[in-house]
PDB file of C-alpha atoms in Angstrom:
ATOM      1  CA  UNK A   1      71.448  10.187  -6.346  1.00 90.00           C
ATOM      2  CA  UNK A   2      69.286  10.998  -3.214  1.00 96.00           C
ATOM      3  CA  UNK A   3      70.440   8.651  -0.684  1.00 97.00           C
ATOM      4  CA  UNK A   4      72.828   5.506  -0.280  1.00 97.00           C
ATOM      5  CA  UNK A   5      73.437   5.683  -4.011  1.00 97.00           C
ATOM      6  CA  UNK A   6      69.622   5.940  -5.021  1.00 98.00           C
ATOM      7  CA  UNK A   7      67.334   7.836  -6.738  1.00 98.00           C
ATOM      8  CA  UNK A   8      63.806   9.290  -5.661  1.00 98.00           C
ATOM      9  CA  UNK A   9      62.343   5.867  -7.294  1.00 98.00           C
ATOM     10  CA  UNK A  10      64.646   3.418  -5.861  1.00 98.00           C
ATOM     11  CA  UNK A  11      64.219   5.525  -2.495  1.00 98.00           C
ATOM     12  CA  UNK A  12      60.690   4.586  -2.540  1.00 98.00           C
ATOM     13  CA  UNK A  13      60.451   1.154  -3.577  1.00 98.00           C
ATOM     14  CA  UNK A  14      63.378   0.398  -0.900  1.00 98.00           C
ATOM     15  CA  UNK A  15      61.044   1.435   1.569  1.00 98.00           C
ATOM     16  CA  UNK A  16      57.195   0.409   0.349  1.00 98.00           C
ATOM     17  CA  UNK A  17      56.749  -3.161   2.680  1.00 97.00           C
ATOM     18  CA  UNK A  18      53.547  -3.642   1.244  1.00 96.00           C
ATOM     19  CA  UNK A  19      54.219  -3.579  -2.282  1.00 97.00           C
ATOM     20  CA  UNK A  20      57.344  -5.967  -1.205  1.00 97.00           C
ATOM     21  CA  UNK A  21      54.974  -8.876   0.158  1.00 97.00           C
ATOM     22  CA  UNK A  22      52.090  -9.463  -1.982  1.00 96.00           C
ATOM     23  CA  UNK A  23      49.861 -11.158   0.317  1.00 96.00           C
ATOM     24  CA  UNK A  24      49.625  -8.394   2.746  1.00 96.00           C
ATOM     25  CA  UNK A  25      46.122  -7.606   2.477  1.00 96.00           C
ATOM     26  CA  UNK A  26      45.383 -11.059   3.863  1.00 97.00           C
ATOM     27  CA  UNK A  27      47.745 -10.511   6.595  1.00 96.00           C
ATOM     28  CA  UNK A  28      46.412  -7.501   7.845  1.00 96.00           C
ATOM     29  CA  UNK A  29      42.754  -8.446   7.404  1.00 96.00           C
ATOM     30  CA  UNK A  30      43.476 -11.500   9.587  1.00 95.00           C
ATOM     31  CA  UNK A  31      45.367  -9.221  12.129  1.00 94.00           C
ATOM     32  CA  UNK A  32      41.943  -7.036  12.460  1.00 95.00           C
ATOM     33  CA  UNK A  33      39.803 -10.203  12.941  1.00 95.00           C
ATOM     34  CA  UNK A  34      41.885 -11.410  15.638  1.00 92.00           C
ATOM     35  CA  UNK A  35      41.860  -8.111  17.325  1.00 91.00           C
ATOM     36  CA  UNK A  36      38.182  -7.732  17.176  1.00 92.00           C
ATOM     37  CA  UNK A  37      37.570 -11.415  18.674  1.00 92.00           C
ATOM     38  CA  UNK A  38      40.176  -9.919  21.657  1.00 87.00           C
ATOM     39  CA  UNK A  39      37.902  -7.488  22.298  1.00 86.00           C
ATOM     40  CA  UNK A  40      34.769  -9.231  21.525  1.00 88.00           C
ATOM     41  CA  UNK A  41      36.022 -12.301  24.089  1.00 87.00           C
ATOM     42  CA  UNK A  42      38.085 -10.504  26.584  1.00 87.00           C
ATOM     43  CA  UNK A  43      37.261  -8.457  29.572  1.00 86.00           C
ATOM     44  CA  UNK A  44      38.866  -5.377  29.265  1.00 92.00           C
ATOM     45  CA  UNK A  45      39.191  -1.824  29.942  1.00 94.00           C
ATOM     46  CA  UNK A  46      38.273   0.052  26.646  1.00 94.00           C
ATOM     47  CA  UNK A  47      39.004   3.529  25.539  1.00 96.00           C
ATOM     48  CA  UNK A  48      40.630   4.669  28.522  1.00 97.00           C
ATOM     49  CA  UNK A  49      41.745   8.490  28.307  1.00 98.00           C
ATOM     50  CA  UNK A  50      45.477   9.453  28.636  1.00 98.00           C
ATOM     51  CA  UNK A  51      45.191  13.206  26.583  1.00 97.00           C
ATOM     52  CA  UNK A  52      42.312  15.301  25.991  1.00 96.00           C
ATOM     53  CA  UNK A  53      42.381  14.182  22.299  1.00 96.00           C
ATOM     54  CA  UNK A  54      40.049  11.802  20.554  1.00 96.00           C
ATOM     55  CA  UNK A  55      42.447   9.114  19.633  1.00 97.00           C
ATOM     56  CA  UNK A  56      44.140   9.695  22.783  1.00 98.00           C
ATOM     57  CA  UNK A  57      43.176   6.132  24.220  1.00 97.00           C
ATOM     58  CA  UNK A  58      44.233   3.462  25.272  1.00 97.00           C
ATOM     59  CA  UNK A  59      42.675  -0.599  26.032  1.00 95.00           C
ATOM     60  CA  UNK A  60      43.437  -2.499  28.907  1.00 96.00           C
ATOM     61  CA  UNK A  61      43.630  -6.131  29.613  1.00 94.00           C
ATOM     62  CA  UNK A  62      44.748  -8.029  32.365  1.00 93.00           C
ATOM     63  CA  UNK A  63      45.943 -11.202  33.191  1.00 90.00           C
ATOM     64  CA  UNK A  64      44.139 -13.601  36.004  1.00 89.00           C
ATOM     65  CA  UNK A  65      47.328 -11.683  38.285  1.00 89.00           C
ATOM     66  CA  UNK A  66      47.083  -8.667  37.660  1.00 90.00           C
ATOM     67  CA  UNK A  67      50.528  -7.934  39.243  1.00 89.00           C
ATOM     68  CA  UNK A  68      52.103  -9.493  36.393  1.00 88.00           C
ATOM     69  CA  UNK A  69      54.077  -6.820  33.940  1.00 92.00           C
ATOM     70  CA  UNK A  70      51.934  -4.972  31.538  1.00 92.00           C
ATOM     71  CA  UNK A  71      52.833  -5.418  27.698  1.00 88.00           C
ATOM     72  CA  UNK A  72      50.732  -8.166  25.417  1.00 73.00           C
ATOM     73  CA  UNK A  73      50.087 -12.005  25.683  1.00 65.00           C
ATOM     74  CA  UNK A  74      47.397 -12.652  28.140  1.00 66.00           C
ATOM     75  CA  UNK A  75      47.553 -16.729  27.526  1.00 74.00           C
ATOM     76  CA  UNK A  76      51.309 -16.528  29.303  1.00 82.00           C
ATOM     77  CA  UNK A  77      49.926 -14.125  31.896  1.00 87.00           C
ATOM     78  CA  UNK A  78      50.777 -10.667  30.969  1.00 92.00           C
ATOM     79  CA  UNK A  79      48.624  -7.754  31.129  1.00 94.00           C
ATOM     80  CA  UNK A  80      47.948  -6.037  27.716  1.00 94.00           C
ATOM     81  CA  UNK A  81      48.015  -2.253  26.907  1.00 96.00           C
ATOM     82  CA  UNK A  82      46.958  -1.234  23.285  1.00 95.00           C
ATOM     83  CA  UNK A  83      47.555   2.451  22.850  1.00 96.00           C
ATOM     84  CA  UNK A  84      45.682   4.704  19.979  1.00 97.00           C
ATOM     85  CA  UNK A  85      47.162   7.917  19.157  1.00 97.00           C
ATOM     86  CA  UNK A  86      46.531  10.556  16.481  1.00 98.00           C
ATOM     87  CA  UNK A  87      48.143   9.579  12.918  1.00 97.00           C
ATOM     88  CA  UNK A  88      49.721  11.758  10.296  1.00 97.00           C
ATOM     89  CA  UNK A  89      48.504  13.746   8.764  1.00 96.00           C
ATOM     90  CA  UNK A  90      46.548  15.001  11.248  1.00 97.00           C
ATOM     91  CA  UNK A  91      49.422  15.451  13.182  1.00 97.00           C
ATOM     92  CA  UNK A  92      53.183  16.015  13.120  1.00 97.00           C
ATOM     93  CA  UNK A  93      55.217  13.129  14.216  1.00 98.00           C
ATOM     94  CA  UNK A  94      56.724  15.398  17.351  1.00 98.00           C
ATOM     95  CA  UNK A  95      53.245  15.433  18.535  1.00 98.00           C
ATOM     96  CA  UNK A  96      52.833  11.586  17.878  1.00 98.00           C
ATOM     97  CA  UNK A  97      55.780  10.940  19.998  1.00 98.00           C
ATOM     98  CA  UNK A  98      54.616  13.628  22.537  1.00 98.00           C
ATOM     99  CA  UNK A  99      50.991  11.352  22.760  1.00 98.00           C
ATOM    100  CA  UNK A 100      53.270   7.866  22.948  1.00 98.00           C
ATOM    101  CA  UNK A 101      55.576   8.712  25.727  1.00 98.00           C
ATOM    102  CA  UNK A 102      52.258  10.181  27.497  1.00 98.00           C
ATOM    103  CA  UNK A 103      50.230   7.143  27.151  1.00 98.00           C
ATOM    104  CA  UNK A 104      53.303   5.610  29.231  1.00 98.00           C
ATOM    105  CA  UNK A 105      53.447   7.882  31.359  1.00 98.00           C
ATOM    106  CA  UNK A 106      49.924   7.682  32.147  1.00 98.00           C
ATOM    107  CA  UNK A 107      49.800   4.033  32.562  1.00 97.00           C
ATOM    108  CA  UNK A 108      52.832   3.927  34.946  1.00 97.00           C
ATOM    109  CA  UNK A 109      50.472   6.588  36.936  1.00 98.00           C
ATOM    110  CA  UNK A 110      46.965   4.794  36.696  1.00 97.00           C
ATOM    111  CA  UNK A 111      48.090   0.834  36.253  1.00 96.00           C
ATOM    112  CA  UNK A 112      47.812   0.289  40.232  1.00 96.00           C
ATOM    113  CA  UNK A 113      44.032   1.464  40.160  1.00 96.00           C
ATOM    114  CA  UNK A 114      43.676  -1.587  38.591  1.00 95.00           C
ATOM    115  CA  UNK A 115      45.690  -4.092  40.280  1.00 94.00           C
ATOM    116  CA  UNK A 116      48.534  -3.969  37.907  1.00 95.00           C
ATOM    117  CA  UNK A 117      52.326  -3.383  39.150  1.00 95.00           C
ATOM    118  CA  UNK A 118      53.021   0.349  37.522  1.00 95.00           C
ATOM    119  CA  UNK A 119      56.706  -1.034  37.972  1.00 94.00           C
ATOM    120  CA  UNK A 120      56.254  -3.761  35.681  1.00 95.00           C
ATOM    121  CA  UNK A 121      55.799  -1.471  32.228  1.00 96.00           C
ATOM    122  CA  UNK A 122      57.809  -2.616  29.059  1.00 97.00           C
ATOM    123  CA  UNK A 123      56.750  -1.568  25.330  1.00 97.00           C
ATOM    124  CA  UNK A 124      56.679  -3.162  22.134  1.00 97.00           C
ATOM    125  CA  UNK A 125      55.847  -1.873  18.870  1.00 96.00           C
ATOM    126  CA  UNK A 126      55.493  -2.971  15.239  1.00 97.00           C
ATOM    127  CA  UNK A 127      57.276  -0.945  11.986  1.00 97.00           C
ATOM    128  CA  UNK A 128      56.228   2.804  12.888  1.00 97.00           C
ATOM    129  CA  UNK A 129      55.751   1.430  16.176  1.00 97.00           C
ATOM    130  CA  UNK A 130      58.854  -0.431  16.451  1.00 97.00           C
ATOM    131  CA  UNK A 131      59.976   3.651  16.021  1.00 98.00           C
ATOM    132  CA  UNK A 132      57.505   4.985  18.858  1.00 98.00           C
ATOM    133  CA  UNK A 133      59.220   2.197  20.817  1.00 98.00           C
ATOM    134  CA  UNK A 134      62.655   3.218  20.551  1.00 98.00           C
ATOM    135  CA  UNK A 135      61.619   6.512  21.210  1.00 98.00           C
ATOM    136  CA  UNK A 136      59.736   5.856  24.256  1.00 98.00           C
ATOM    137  CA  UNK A 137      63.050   3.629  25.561  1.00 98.00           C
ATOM    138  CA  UNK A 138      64.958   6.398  27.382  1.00 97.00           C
ATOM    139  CA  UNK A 139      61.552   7.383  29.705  1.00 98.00           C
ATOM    140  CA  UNK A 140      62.279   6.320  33.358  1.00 97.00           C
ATOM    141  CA  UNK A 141      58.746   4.219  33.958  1.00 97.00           C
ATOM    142  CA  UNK A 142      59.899   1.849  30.921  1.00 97.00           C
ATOM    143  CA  UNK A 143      61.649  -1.820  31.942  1.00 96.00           C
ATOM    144  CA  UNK A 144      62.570  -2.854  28.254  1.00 97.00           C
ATOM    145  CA  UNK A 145      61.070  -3.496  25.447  1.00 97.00           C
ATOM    146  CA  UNK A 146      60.797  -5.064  21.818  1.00 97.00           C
ATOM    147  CA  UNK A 147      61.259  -2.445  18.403  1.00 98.00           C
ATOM    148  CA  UNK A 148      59.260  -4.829  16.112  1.00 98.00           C
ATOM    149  CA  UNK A 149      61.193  -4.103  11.788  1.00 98.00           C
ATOM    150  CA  UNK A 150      61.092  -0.396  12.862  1.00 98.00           C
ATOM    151  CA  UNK A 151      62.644   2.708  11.207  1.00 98.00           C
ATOM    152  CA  UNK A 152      65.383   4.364  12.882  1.00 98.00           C
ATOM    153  CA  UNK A 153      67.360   7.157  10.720  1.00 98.00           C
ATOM    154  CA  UNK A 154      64.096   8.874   9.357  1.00 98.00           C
ATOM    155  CA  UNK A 155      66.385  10.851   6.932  1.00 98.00           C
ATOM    156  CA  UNK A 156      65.308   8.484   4.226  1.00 98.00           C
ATOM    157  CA  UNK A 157      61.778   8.689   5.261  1.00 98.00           C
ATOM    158  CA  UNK A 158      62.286  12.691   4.640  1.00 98.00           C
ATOM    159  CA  UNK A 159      63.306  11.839   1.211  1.00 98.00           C
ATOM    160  CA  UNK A 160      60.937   9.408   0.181  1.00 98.00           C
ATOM    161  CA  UNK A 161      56.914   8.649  -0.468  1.00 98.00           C
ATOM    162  CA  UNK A 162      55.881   8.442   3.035  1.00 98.00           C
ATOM    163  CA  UNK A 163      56.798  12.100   3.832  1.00 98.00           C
ATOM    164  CA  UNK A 164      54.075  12.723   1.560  1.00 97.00           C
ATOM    165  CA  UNK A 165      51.817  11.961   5.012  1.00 97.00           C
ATOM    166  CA  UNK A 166      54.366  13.063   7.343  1.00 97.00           C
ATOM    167  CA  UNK A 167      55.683  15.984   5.986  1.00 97.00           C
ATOM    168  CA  UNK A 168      59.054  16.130   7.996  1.00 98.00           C
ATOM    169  CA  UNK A 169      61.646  18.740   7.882  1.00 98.00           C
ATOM    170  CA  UNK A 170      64.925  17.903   8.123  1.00 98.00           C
ATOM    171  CA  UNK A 171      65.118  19.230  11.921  1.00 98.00           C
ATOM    172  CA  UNK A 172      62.198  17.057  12.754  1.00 98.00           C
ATOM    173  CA  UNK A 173      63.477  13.949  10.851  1.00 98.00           C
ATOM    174  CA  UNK A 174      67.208  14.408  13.111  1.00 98.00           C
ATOM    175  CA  UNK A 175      65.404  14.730  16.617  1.00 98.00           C
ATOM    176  CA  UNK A 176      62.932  11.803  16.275  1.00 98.00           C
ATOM    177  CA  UNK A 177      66.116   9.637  14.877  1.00 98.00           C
ATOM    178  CA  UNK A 178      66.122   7.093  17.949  1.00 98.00           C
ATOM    179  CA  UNK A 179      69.806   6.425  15.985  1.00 98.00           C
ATOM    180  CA  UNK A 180      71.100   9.746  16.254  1.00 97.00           C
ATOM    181  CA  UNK A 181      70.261   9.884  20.137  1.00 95.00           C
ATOM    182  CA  UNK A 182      70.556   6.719  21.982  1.00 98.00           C
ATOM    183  CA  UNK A 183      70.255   7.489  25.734  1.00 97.00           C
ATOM    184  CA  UNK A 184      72.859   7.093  28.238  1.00 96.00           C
ATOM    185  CA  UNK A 185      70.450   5.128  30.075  1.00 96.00           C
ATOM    186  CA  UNK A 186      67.805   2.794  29.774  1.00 97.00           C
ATOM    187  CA  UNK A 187      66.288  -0.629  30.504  1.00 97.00           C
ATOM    188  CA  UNK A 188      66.975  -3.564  27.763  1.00 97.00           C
ATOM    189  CA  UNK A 189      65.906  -3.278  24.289  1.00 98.00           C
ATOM    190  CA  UNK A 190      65.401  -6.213  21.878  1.00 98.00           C
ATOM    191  CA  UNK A 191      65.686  -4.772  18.364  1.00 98.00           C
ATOM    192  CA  UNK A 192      64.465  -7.411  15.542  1.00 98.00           C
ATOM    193  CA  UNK A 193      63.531  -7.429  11.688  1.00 98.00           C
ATOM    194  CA  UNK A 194      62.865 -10.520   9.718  1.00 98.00           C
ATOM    195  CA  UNK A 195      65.755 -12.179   7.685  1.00 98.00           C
ATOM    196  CA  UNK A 196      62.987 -11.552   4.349  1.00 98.00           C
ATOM    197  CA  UNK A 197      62.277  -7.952   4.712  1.00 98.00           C
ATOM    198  CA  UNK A 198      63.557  -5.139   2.590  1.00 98.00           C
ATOM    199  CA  UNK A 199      67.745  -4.868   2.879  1.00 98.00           C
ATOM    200  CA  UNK A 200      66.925  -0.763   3.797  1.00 98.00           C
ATOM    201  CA  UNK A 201      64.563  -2.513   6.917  1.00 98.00           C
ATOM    202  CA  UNK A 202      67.723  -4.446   8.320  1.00 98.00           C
ATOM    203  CA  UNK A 203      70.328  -2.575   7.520  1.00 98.00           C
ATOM    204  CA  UNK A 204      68.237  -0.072   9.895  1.00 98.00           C
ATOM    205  CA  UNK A 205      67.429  -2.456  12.735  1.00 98.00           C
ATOM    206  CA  UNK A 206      71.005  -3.276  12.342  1.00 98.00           C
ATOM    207  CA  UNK A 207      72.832  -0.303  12.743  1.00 98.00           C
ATOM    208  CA  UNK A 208      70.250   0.590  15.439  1.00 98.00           C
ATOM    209  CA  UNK A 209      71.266  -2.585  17.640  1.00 98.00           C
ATOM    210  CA  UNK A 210      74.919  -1.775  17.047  1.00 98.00           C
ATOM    211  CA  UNK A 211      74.437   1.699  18.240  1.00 98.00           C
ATOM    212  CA  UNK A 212      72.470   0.694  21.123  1.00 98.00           C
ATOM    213  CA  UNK A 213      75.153  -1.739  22.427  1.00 98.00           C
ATOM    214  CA  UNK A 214      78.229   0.147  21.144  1.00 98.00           C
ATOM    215  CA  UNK A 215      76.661   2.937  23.885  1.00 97.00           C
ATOM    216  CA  UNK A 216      76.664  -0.018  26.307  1.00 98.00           C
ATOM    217  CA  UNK A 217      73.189  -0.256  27.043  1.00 98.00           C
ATOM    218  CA  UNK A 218      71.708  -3.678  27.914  1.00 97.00           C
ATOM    219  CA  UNK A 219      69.881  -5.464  24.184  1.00 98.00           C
ATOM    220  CA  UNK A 220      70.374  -7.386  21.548  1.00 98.00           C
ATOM    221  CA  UNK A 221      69.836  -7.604  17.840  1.00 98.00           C
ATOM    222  CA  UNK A 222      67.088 -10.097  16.795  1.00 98.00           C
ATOM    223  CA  UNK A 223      67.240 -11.433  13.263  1.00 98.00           C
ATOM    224  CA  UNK A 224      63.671 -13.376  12.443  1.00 98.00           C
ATOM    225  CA  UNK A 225      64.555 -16.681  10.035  1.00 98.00           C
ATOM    226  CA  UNK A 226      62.289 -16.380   7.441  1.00 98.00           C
ATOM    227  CA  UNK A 227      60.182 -13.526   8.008  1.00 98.00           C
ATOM    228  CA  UNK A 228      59.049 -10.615   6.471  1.00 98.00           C
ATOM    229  CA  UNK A 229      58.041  -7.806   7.478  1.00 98.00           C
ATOM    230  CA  UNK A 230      54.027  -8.616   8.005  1.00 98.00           C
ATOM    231  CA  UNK A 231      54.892 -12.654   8.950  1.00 98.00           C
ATOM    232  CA  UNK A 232      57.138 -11.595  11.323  1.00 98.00           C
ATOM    233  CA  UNK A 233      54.340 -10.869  14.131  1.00 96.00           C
ATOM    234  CA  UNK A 234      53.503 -14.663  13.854  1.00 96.00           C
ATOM    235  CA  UNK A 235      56.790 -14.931  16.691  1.00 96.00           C
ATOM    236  CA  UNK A 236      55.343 -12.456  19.047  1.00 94.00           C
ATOM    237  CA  UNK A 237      51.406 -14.173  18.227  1.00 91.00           C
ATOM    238  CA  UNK A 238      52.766 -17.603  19.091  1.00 91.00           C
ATOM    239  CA  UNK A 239      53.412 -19.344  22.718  1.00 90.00           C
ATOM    240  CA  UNK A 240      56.509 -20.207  21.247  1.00 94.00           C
ATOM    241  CA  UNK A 241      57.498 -17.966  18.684  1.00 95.00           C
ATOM    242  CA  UNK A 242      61.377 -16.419  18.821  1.00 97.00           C
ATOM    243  CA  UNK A 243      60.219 -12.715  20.181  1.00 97.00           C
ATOM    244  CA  UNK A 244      57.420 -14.236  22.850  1.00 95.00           C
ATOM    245  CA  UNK A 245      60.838 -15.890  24.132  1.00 95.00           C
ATOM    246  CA  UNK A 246      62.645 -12.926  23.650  1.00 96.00           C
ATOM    247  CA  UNK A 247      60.079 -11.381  26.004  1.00 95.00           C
ATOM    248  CA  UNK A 248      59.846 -14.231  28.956  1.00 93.00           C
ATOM    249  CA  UNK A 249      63.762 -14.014  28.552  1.00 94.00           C
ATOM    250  CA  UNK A 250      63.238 -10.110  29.539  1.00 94.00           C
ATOM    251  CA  UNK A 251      60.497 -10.324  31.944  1.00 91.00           C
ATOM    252  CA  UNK A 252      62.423 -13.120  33.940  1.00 86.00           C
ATOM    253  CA  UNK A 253      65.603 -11.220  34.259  1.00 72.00           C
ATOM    254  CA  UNK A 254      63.987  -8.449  35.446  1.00 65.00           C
ATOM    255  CA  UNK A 255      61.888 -10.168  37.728  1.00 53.00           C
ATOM    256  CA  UNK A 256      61.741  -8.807  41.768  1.00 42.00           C
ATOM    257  CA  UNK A 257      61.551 -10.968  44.327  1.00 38.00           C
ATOM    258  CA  UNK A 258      58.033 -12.372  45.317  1.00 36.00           C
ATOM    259  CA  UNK A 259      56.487 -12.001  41.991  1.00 36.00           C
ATOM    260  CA  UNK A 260      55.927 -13.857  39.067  1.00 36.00           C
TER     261      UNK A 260
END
């Protein structure tokens, strides 16, 4: 057995989403049509530098106020940042991180040249980047933020297919294990996974909430009815999907006198 009781084979399939939900070619092809209509119909700031890379970019879009906290959902009045960075196996995943937490950094520097509150700054991310999220938690300029059916323990990801791409060690795998170092500090985190994804997929955002509260840091764990792990980004896509309320619940608890 190679991990949890499984082999190499039952490793992999535990962890392959797509072969898990069959229609998620469609999904994905709709996600890039309604990203491409974003950018086709809203003003934005495109392919804004943060590194001296070429996939070290970044789109903005802002709200009618500006001022209003930067993370997605311009309908509801919040500035949107889409960050690009370099993907494996171009790159290492310590060097992915490194780009992430820059992009943040950067935008906390560079979000007032544009009328935006650099105080405002919260993260969200979807499976790998429900990972980059976690790990970009314990960085000072970040409010909160939303880890979207993300891995957290990337021991099994060592083990597995998808090291094939990554090509972790086992030193690599441990430090970029947001479960293995939650920080002492940090803003609020909402960690969910739909109640239809893969049992490996919960059991991970699971033991990840637990950890994260268990160190007594402000979150919660957010189980999606219903969802998998593609469908799931229907509750952050609609007005009144569970994680857009997650994220209005967020944003008004952490919201300063005198702005909205």
């Amino acid at each position: 057995m190679l991990y949890r009781g499984m082999d190499r084979a039952q490793l992999d399939a535990a962890y392959n989403n797509s072969a898990a939900v069959p229609e998620r070619d469609a999904i994905v092809a709709g996600w890039a049509a309604r990203s491409a209509r974003v950018r086709r119909e809203c003003a934005g700031h495109f392919d804004l530098a943060y590194g001296d890379t070429p996939r070290e970019r970044l789109d903005l879009f802002l709200a009618a106020d500006p001022k209003a906290p930067t993370l997605a959902l311009l309908p509801l009045g919040i500035n949107l940042a889409v960050i690009e960075y370099t993907l494996a196996p171009a790159a290492r995943l310590d060097r992915i991180v490194a780009e992430v937490r820059r992009s943040v950094r950067w935008l906390a520097e560079h979000l007032g040249e544009h009328g935006a509150d650099p105080n405002r700054l919260y993260v969200s991310g979807h499976s790998a980047g429900g990972h980059l999220t976690a790990m970009t938690m314990p960085l000072a300029e970040v409010c909160g933020g939303i880890a979207i059916s993300g891995i957290y323990d990337l021991e099994p990801i060592r083990l597995n297919y998808l090291n094939e791409k990554l090509g972790l060690d086992a030193a690599e795998a441990e430090r970029n294990s947001p479960v293995r170092d939650v920080p002492a500090n940090a803003g609020e985190l909402v960690v969910a996974y739909g109640t239809r994804e893969l049992p490996e997929l919960c059991r991970q955002s699971i033991e990840y909430a637990q950890a994260w509260t268990k160190r007594g840091l402000p979150g919660r764990l957010l189980p999606v009815d219903g969802a998998d792990h593609f469908t799931i980004l229907d509750a952050l896509a609609r007005p009144e999907g569970v994680l857009t309320q997650a994220l209005l619940s967020m944003l008004g608890r952490h919201r300063r006198p005198g702005l909205t």
